[in-house]
Amino acid sequence: ISKTLKAKKIYINCPYSEKDECKQLGARWDNESRKWYIPVGIDTEPFQKWIDASSIIEKKKIKQELTLR
């Protein structure tokens, strides 16, 4: 039995000053969410510095939300 995984965009935290590098590597801009993302099928390895930054920011947001409860 094979499970089909729903493909998701991987959002990254790319600062404006590095947008050209990000774009050159294949990332795309999501105008609706106002964030850069890695399209499905693109190797995520070159984007690690931005993925890590996104994870840190998300963890901080979650921690703040839990603290406020």
Short mmCIF file of C-alpha atoms in Angstrom, two decimals:
data_model
loop_
_atom_site.label_atom_id
_atom_site.label_comp_id
_atom_site.label_asym_id
_atom_site.label_seq_id
_atom_site.Cartn_x
_atom_site.Cartn_y
_atom_site.Cartn_z
CA ILE A 1 0.00 0.00 0.00
CA SER A 2 1.44 3.36 -0.97
CA LYS A 3 0.48 6.60 0.65
CA THR A 4 0.34 9.75 -1.40
CA LEU A 5 1.79 12.68 0.46
CA LYS A 6 0.26 16.04 -0.23
CA ALA A 7 2.97 18.25 -1.67
CA LYS A 8 3.53 21.41 0.33
CA LYS A 9 5.53 24.53 -0.25
CA ILE A 10 8.44 24.94 2.13
CA TYR A 11 8.46 28.53 3.28
CA ILE A 12 11.80 30.10 4.07
CA ASN A 13 12.95 33.24 5.84
CA CYS A 14 14.98 34.99 3.17
CA PRO A 15 15.82 38.64 3.87
CA TYR A 16 15.29 41.16 1.08
CA SER A 17 19.05 41.66 0.77
CA GLU A 18 19.45 37.98 -0.22
CA LYS A 19 16.38 37.68 -2.48
CA ASP A 20 18.40 37.52 -5.71
CA GLU A 21 20.48 34.60 -4.42
CA CYS A 22 17.33 32.87 -3.22
CA LYS A 23 15.59 33.39 -6.57
CA GLN A 24 18.63 32.17 -8.50
CA LEU A 25 18.56 28.91 -6.51
CA GLY A 26 14.96 28.34 -7.60
CA ALA A 27 12.86 29.78 -4.78
CA ARG A 28 9.63 31.54 -5.65
CA TRP A 29 7.76 34.47 -4.05
CA ASP A 30 4.28 33.81 -2.68
CA ASN A 31 2.61 37.19 -3.03
CA GLU A 32 -0.42 36.16 -0.99
CA SER A 33 1.55 35.12 2.11
CA ARG A 34 4.39 37.58 1.37
CA LYS A 35 7.06 34.89 1.83
CA TRP A 36 9.65 33.05 -0.23
CA TYR A 37 9.17 29.31 -0.67
CA ILE A 38 10.92 26.32 -2.19
CA PRO A 39 8.74 24.77 -4.91
CA VAL A 40 8.01 21.06 -4.81
CA GLY A 41 10.77 19.08 -6.51
CA ILE A 42 13.57 21.56 -5.80
CA ASP A 43 16.49 20.37 -3.65
CA THR A 44 16.23 22.03 -0.23
CA GLU A 45 19.94 21.72 0.63
CA PRO A 46 21.03 25.09 -0.86
CA PHE A 47 18.30 26.80 1.20
CA GLN A 48 19.33 25.48 4.64
CA LYS A 49 20.40 28.85 6.05
CA TRP A 50 16.94 30.25 5.33
CA ILE A 51 15.09 27.11 6.43
CA ASP A 52 16.90 27.15 9.78
CA ALA A 53 16.03 30.81 10.26
CA SER A 54 12.37 30.06 9.50
CA SER A 55 12.33 27.22 12.02
CA ILE A 56 13.79 29.43 14.73
CA ILE A 57 11.21 32.15 14.07
CA GLU A 58 8.34 29.63 14.06
CA LYS A 59 9.53 28.08 17.33
CA LYS A 60 9.66 31.52 18.94
CA LYS A 61 6.11 32.29 17.76
CA ILE A 62 4.81 28.99 19.15
CA LYS A 63 6.61 29.54 22.45
CA GLN A 64 5.14 33.05 22.74
CA GLU A 65 1.64 31.75 22.02
CA LEU A 66 1.98 29.06 24.67
CA THR A 67 3.32 31.58 27.18
CA LEU A 68 0.36 33.91 26.61
CA ARG A 69 -2.18 31.15 27.37
#
